[in-house]
PDB file of C-alpha atoms in Angstrom:
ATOM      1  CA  UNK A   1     -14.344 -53.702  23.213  1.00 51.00           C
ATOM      2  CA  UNK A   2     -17.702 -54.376  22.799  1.00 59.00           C
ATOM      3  CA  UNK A   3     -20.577 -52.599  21.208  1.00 58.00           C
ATOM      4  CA  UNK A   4     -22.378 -51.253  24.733  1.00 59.00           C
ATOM      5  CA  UNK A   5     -18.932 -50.304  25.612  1.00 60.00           C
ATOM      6  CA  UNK A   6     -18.477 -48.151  22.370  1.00 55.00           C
ATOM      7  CA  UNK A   7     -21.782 -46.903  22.076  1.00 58.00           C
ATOM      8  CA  UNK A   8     -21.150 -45.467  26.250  1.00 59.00           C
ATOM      9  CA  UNK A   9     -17.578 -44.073  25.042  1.00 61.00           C
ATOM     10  CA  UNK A  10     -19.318 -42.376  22.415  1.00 59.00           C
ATOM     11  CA  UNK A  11     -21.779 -41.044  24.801  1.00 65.00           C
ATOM     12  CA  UNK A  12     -19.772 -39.616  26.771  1.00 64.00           C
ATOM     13  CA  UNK A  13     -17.788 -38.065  24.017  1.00 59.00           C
ATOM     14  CA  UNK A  14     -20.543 -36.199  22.862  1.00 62.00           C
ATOM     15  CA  UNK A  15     -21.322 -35.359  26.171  1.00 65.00           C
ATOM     16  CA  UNK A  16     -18.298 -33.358  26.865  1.00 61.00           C
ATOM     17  CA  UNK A  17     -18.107 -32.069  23.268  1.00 60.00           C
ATOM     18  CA  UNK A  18     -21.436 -30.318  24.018  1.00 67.00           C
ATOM     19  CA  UNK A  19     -20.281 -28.812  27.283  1.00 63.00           C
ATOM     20  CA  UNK A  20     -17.246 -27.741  25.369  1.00 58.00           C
ATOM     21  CA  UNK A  21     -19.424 -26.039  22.528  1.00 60.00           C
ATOM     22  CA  UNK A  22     -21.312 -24.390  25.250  1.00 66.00           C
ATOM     23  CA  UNK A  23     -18.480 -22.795  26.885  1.00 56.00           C
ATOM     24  CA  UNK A  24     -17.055 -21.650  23.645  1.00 55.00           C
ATOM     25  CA  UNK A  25     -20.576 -20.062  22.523  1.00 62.00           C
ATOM     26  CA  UNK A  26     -20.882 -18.431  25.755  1.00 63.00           C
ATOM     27  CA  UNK A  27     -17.474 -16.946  25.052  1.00 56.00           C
ATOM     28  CA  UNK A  28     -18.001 -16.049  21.695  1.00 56.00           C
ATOM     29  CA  UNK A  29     -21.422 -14.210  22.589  1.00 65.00           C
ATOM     30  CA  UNK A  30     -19.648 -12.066  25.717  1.00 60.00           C
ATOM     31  CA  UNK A  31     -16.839 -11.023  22.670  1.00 53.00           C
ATOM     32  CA  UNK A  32     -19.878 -10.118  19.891  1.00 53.00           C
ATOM     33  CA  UNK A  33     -21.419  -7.992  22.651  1.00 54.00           C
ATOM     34  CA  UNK A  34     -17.857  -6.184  23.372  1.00 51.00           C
ATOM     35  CA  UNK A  35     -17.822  -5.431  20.331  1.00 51.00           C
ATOM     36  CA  UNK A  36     -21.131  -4.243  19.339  1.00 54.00           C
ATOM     37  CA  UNK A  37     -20.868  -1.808  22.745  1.00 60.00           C
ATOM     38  CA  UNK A  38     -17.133  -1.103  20.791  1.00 60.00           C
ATOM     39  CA  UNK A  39     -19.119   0.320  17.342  1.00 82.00           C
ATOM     40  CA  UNK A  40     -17.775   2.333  14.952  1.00 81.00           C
ATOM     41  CA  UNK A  41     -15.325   4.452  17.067  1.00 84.00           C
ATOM     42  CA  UNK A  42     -12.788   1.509  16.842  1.00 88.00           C
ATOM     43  CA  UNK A  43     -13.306   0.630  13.122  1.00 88.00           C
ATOM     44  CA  UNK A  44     -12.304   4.034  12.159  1.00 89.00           C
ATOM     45  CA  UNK A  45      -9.367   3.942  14.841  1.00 90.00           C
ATOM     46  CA  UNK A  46      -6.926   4.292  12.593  1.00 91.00           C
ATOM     47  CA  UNK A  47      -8.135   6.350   9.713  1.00 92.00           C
ATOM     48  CA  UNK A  48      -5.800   9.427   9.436  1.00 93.00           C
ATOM     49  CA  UNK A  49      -7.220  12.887   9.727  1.00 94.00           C
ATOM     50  CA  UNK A  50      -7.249  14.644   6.065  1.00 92.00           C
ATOM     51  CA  UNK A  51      -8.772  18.184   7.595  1.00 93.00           C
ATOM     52  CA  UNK A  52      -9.539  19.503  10.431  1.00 94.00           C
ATOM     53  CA  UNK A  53     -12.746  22.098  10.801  1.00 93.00           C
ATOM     54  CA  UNK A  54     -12.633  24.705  14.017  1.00 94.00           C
ATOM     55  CA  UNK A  55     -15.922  26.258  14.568  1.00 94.00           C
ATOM     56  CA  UNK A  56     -15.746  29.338  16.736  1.00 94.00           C
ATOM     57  CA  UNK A  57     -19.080  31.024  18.369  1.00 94.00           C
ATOM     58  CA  UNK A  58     -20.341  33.800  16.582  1.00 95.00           C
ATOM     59  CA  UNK A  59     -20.295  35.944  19.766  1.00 94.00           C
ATOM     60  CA  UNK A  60     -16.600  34.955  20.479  1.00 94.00           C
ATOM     61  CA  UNK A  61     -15.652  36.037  16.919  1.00 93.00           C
ATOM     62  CA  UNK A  62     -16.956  39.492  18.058  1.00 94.00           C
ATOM     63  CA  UNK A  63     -15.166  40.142  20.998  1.00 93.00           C
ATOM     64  CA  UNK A  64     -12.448  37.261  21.333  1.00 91.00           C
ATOM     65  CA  UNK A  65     -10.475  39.142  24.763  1.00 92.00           C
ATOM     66  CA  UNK A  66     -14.166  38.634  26.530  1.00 94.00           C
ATOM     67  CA  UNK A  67     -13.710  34.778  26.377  1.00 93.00           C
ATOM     68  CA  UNK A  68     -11.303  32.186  27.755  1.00 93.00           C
ATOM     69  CA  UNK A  69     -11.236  28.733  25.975  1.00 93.00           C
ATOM     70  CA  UNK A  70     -12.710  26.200  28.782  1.00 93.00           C
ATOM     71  CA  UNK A  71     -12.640  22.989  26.839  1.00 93.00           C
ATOM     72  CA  UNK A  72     -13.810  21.649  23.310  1.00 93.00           C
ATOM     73  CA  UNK A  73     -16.145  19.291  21.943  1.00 92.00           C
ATOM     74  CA  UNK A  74     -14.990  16.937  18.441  1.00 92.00           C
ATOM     75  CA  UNK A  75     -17.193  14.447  16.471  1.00 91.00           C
ATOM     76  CA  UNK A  76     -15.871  13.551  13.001  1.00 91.00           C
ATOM     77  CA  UNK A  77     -17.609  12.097   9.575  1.00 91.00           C
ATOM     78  CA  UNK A  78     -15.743   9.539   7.462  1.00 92.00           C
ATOM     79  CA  UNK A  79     -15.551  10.975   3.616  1.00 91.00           C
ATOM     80  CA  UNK A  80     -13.942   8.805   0.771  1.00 91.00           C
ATOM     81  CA  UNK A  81     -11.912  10.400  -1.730  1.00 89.00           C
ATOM     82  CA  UNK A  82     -13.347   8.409  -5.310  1.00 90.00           C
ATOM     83  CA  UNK A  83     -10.666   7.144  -8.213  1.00 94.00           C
ATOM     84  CA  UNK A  84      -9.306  10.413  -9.827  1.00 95.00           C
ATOM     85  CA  UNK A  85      -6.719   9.665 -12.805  1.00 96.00           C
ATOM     86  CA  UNK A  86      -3.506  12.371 -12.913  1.00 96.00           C
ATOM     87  CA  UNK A  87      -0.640  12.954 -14.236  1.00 95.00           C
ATOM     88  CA  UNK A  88       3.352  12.571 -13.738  1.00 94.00           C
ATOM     89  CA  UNK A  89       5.005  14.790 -15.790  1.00 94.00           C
ATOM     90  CA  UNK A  90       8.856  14.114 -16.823  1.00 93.00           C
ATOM     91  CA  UNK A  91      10.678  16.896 -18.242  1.00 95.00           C
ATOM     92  CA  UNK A  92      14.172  15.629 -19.337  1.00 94.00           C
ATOM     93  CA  UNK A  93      16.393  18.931 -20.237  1.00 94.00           C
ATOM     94  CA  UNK A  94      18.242  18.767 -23.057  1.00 95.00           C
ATOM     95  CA  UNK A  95      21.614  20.232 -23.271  1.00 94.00           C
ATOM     96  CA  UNK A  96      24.413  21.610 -25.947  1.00 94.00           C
ATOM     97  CA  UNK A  97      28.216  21.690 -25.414  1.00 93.00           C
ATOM     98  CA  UNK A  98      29.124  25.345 -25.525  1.00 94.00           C
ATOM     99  CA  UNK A  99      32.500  25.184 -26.433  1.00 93.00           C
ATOM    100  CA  UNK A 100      32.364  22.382 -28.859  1.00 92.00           C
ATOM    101  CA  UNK A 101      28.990  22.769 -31.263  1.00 89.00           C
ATOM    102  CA  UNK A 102      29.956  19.402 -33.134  1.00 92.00           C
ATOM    103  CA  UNK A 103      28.830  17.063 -30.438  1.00 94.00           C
ATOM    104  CA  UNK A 104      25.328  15.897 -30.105  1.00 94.00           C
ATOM    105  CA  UNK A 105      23.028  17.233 -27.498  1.00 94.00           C
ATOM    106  CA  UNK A 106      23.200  15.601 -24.066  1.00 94.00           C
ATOM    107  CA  UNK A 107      20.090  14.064 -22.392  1.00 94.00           C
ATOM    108  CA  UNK A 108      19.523  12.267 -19.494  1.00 94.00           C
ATOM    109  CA  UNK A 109      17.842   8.541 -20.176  1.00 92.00           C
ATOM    110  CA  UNK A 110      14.334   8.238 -20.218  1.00 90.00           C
ATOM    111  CA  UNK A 111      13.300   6.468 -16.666  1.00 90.00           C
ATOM    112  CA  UNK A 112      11.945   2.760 -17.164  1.00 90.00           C
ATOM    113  CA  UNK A 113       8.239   2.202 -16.608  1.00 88.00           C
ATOM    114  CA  UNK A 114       6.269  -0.610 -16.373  1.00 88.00           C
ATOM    115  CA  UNK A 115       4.679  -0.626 -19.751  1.00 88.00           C
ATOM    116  CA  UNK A 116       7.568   0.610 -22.102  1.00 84.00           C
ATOM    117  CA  UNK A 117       6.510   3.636 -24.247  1.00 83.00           C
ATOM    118  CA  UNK A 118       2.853   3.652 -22.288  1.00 90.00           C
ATOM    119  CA  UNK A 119       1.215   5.735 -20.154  1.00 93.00           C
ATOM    120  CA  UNK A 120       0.431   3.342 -17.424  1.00 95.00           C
ATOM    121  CA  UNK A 121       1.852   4.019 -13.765  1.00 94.00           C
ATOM    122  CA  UNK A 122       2.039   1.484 -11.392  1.00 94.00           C
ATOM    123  CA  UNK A 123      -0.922   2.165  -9.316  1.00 95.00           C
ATOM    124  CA  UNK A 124      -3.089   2.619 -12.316  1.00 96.00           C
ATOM    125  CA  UNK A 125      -2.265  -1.253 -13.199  1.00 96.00           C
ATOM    126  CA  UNK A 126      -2.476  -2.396  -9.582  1.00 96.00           C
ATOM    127  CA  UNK A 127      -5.660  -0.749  -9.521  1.00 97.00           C
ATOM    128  CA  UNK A 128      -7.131  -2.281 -12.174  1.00 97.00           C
ATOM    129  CA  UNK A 129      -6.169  -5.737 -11.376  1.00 97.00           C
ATOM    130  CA  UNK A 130      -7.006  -5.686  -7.815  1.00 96.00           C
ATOM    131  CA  UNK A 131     -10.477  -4.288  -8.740  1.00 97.00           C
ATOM    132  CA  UNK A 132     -10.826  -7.330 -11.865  1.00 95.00           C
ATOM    133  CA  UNK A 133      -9.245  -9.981  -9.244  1.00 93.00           C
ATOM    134  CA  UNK A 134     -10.431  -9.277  -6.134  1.00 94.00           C
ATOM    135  CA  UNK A 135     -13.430  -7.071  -6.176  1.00 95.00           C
ATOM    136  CA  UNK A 136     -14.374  -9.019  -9.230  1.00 93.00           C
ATOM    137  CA  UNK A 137     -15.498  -6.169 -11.706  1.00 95.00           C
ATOM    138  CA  UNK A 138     -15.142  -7.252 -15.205  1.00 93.00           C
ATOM    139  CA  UNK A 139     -12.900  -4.595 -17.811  1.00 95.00           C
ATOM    140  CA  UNK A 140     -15.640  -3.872 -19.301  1.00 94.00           C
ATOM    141  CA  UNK A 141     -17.456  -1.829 -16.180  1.00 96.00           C
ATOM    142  CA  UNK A 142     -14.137  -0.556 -14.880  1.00 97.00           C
ATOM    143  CA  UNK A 143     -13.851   1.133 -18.551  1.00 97.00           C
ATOM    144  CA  UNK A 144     -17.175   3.060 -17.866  1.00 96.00           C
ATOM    145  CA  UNK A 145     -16.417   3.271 -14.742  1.00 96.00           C
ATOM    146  CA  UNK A 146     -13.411   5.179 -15.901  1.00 96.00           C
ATOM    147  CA  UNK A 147     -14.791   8.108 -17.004  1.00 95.00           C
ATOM    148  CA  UNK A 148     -15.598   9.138 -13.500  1.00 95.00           C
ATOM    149  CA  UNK A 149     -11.962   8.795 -12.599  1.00 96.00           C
ATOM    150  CA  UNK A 150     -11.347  12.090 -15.012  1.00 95.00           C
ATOM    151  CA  UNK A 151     -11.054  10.016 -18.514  1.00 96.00           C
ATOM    152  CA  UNK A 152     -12.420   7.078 -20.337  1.00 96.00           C
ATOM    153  CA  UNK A 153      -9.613   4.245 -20.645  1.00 96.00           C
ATOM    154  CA  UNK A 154     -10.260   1.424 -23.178  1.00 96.00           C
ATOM    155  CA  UNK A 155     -10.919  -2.175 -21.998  1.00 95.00           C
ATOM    156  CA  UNK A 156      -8.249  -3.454 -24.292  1.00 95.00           C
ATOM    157  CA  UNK A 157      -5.570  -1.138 -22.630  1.00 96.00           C
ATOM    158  CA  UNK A 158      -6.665  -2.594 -19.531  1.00 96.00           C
ATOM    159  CA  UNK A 159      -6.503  -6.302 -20.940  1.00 95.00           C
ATOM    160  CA  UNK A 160      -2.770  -5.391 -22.336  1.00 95.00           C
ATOM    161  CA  UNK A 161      -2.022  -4.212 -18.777  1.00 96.00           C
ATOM    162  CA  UNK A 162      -3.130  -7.346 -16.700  1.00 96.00           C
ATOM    163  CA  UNK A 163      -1.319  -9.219 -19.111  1.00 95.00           C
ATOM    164  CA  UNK A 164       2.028  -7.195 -18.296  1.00 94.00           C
ATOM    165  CA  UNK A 165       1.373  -7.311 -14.251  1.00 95.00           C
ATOM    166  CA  UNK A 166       1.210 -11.168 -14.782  1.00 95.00           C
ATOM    167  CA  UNK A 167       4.600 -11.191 -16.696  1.00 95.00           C
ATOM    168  CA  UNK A 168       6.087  -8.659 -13.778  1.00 94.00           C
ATOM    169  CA  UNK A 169       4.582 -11.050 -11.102  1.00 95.00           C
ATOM    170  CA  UNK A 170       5.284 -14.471 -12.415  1.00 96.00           C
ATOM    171  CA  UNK A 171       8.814 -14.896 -10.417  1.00 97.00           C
ATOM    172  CA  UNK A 172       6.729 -14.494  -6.997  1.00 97.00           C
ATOM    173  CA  UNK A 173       4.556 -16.885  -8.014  1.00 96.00           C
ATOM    174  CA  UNK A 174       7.139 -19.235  -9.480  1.00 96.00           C
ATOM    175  CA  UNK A 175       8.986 -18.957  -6.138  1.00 97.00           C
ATOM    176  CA  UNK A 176       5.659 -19.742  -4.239  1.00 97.00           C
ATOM    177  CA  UNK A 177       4.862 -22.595  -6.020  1.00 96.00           C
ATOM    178  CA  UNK A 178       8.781 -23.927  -5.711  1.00 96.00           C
ATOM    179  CA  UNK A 179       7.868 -23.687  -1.931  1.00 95.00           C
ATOM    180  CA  UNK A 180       5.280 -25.675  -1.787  1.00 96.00           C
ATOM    181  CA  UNK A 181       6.354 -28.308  -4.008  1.00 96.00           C
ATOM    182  CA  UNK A 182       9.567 -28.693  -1.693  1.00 95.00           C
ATOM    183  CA  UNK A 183       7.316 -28.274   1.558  1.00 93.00           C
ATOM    184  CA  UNK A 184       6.637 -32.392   1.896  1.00 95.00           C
ATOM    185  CA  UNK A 185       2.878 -31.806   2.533  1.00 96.00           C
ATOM    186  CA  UNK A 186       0.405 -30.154  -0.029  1.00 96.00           C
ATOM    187  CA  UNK A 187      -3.230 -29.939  -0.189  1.00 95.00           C
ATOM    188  CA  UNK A 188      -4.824 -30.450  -3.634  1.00 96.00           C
ATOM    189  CA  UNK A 189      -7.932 -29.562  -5.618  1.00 94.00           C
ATOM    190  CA  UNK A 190      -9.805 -28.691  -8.759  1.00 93.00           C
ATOM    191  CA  UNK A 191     -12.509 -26.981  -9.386  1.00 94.00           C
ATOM    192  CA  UNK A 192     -14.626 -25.952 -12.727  1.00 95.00           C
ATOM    193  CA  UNK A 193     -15.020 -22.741 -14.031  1.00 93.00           C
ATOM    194  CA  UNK A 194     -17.349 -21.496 -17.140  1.00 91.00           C
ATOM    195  CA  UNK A 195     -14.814 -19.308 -18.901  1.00 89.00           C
ATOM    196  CA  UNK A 196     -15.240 -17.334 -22.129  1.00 84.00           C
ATOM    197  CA  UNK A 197     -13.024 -17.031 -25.501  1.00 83.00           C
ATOM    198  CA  UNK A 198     -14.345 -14.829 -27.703  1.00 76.00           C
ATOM    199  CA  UNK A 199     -11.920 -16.446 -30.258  1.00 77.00           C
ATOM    200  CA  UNK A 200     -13.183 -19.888 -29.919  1.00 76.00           C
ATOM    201  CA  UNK A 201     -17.194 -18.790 -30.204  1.00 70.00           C
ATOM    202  CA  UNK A 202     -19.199 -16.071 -29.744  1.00 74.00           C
ATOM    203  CA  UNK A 203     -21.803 -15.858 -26.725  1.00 74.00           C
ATOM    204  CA  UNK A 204     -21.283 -19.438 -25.414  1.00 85.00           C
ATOM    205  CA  UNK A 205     -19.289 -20.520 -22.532  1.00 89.00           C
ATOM    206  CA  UNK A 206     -16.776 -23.576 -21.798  1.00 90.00           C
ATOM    207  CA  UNK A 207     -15.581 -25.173 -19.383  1.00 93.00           C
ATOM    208  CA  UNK A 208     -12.144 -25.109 -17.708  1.00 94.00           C
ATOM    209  CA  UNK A 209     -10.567 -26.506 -13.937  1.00 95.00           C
ATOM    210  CA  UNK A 210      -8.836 -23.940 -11.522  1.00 95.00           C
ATOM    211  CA  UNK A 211      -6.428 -26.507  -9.935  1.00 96.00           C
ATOM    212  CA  UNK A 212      -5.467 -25.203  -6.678  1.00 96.00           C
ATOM    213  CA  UNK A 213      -2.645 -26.010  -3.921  1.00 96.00           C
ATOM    214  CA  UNK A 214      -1.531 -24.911  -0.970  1.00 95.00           C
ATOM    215  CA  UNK A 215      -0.991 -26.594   3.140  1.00 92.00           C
ATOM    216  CA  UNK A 216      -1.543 -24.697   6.369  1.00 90.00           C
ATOM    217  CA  UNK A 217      -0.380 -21.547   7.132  1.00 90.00           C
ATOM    218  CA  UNK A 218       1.563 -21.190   3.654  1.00 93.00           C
ATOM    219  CA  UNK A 219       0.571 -19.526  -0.011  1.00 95.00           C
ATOM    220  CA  UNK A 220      -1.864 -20.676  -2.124  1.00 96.00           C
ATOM    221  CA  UNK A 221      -1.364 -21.431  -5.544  1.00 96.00           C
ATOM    222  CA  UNK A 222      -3.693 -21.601  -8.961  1.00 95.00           C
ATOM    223  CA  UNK A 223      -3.446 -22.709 -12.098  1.00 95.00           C
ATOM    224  CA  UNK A 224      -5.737 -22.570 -15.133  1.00 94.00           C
ATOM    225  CA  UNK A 225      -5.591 -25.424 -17.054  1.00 94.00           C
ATOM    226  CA  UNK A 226      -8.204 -26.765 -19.935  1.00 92.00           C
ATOM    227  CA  UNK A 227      -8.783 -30.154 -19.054  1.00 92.00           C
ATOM    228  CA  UNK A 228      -9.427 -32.213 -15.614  1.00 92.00           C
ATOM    229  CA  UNK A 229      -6.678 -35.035 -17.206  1.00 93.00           C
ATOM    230  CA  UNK A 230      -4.422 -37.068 -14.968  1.00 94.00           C
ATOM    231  CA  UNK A 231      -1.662 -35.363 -16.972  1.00 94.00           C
ATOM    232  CA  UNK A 232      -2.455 -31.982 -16.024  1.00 94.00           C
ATOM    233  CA  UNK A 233      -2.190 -32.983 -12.325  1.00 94.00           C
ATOM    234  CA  UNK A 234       1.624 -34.710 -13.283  1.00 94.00           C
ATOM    235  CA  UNK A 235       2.464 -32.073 -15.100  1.00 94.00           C
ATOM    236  CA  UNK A 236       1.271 -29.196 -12.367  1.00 94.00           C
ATOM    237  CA  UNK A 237       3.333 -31.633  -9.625  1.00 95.00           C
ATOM    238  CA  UNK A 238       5.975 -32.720 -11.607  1.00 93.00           C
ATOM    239  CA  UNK A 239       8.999 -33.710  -9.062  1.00 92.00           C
ATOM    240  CA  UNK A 240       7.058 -33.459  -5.908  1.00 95.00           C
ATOM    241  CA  UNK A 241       7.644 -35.895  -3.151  1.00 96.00           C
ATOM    242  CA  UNK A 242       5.913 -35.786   0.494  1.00 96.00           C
ATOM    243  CA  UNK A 243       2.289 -36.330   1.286  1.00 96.00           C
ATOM    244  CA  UNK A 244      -0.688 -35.450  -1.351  1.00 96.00           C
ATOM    245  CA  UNK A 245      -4.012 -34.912   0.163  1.00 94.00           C
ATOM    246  CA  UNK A 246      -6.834 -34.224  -1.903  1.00 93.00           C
ATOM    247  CA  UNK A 247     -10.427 -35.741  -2.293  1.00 90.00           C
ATOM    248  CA  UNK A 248     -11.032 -39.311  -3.868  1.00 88.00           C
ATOM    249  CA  UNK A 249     -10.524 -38.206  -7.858  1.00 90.00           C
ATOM    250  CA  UNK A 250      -8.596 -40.928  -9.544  1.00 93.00           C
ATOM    251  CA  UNK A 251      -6.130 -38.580 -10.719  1.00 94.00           C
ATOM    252  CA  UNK A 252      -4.410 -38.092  -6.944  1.00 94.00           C
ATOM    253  CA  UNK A 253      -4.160 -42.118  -7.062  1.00 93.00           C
ATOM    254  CA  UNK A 254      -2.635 -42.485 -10.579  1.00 94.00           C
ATOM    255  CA  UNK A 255       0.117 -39.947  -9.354  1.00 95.00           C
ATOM    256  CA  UNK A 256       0.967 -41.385  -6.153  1.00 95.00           C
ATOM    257  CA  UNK A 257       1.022 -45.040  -7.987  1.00 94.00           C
ATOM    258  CA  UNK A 258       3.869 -43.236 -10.582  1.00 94.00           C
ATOM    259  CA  UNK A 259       5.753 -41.360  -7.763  1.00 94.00           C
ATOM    260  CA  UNK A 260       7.059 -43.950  -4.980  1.00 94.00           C
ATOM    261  CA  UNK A 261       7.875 -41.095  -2.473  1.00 95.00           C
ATOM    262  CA  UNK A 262       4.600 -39.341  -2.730  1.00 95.00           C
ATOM    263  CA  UNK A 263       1.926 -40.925  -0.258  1.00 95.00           C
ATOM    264  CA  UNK A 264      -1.478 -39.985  -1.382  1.00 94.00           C
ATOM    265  CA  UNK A 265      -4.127 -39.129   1.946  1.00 93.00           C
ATOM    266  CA  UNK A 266      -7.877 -38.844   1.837  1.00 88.00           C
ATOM    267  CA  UNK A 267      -9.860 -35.409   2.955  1.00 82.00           C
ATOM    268  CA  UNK A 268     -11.931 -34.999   5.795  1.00 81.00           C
ATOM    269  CA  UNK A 269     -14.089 -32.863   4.355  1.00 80.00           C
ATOM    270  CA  UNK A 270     -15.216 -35.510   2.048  1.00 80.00           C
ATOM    271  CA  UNK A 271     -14.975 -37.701   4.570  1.00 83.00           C
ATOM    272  CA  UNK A 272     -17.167 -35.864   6.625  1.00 87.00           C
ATOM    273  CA  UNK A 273     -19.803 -35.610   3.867  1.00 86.00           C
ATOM    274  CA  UNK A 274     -20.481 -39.441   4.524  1.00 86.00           C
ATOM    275  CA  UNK A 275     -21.394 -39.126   8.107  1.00 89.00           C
ATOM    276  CA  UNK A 276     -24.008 -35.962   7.173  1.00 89.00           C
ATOM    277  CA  UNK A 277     -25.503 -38.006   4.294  1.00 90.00           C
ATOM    278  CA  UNK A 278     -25.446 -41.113   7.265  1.00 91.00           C
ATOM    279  CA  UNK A 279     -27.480 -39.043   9.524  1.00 89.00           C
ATOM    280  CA  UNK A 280     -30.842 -39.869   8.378  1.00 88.00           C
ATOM    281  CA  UNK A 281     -30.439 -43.746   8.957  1.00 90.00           C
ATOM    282  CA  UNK A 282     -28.154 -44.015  11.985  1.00 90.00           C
ATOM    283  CA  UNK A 283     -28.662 -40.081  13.755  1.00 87.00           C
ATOM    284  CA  UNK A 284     -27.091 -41.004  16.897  1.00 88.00           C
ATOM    285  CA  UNK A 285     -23.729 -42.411  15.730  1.00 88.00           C
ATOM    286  CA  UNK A 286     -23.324 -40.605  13.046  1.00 89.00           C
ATOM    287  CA  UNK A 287     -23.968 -36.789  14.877  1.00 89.00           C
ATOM    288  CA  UNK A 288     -21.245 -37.907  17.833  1.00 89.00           C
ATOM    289  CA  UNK A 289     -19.052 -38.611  14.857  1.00 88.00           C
ATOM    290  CA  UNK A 290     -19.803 -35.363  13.235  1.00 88.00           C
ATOM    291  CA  UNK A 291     -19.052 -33.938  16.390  1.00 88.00           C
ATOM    292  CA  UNK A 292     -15.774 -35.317  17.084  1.00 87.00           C
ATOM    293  CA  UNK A 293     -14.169 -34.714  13.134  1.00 84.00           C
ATOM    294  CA  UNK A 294     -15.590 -30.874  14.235  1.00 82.00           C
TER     295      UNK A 294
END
């Protein structure tokens, strides 16, 4: 094929990839209108009803057999009920023979908790590492924060309790990571984070990598390792075999060269990052190509 031929295939790629777009923007503004008209009434769709306020008419209250109810009129507000610590109490009765005053008294076994011989409930500890995981509020402002919930609980009881969630969690993540590593495909990065150790030294940061896998439409898996080394990656993958698709860092090559069944595939994202940086010098072919990897 030659290049006038090409450059008129391309053409007409982009041409239908922009009547394509417009359709789909079209669509997408009719739906953002629907739902705009939609407002709030179908966000709080599903909230349940805690109370329910009747207001009667002063003059009805007065004389209620001169009225007939006709019909009513509701609106509602949306109220949130803040973080408020209680208590489960566990009384466990303890009992003497009557006939027999030798044997020792009979109680019923303590029931197991999460945190052996703590106070911690479940939702307390889910609570806390939800709000340090996903909401991203460091122990130290959910412990002032705690006094609002009815009464101030240390940082370091919260560090102890993250700590024991992880322990009680690791067999779900062990089992998601097994599937993934016997999947055939995973996608692979690594990413660096500034962490702290207040063990290590006081005020500065370090750095570590989050190395992250996962493939379409399945779990996603991290792990926290210290170092960006090749041997962290052969370690994290050990006995994997399938297709490894990551971006160009020489690690991904060094473990598909050890591993004969693993075949190591490039990104498009990073891929993708060539055309963009191409689109100052060649605009044309590069934006149709842009185009066509969207």
């Amino acid at each position: 094929m030659d290049t006038a031929q090409l450059l008129f295939d391309l053409e007409q790629s982009k041409a239908q990839l922009e009547e394509q777009n417009q359709v789909i923007a079209e669509h997408e503004r009719r739906v953002s209108g629907n739902n705009k008209r939609i407002g709030y009434n179908q966000r709080f769709a599903n909230l349940p009803v805690k109370k329910t306020i009747e207001i009667i008419p002063d003059e009805v209250k007065a004389d209620r057999e001169l009225y007939e109810e006709i019909g009513e009129e509701s609106s509602y507000r949306v109220e949130l009920d803040p973080p408020k610590l209680y208590k489960i109490v566990t009384v466990r009765k303890k009992y003497r023979h009557l006939l027999n005053k030798a044997c020792p008294p009979v109680i019923a076994p303590a029931p197991s908790r999460l945190v052996e011989a703590g106070y911690a409930g479940a939702s307390l500890i889910a609570y806390i590492a939800l709000s340090k995981y996903v909401e991203h509020l460091p122990l130290y402002r959910l412990e002032k924060s705690s006094k609002r919930w009815g009464a101030q609980i240390p940082r370091q009881s919260m560090s102890d309790w993250i700590d024991t969630a992880a322990w009680w969690l690791t067999p779900i993540y062990q089992q998601m990571k097994s599937n993934l590593l016997n999947g055939g495909y995973l996608q692979v990065d690594e990413t660096p984070i500034k962490y702290h150790d207040p063990d290590k030294s006081k005020g500065k940061t370090e750095q570590g990598w989050l190395w992250v896998m996962s493939h379409p439409k399945s779990d996603v898996v991290f792990e926290w390792k210290l170092s960006r080394k090749h041997e962290e990656l052969h370690s994290m993958l050990d006995g994997y075999q399938g297709i490894l698709q990551s971006d160009g860092y020489e690690a991904y090559s060094s473990f598909e060269k050890a591993n004969a069944k693993v075949t190591w595939v490039g990104c498009w994202a990073h891929a993708r990052r060539k055309f963009h940086e191409a689109l100052k010098n060649h605009p044309k072919h590069a934006a149709v190509m842009l185009r066509l990897i969207g």
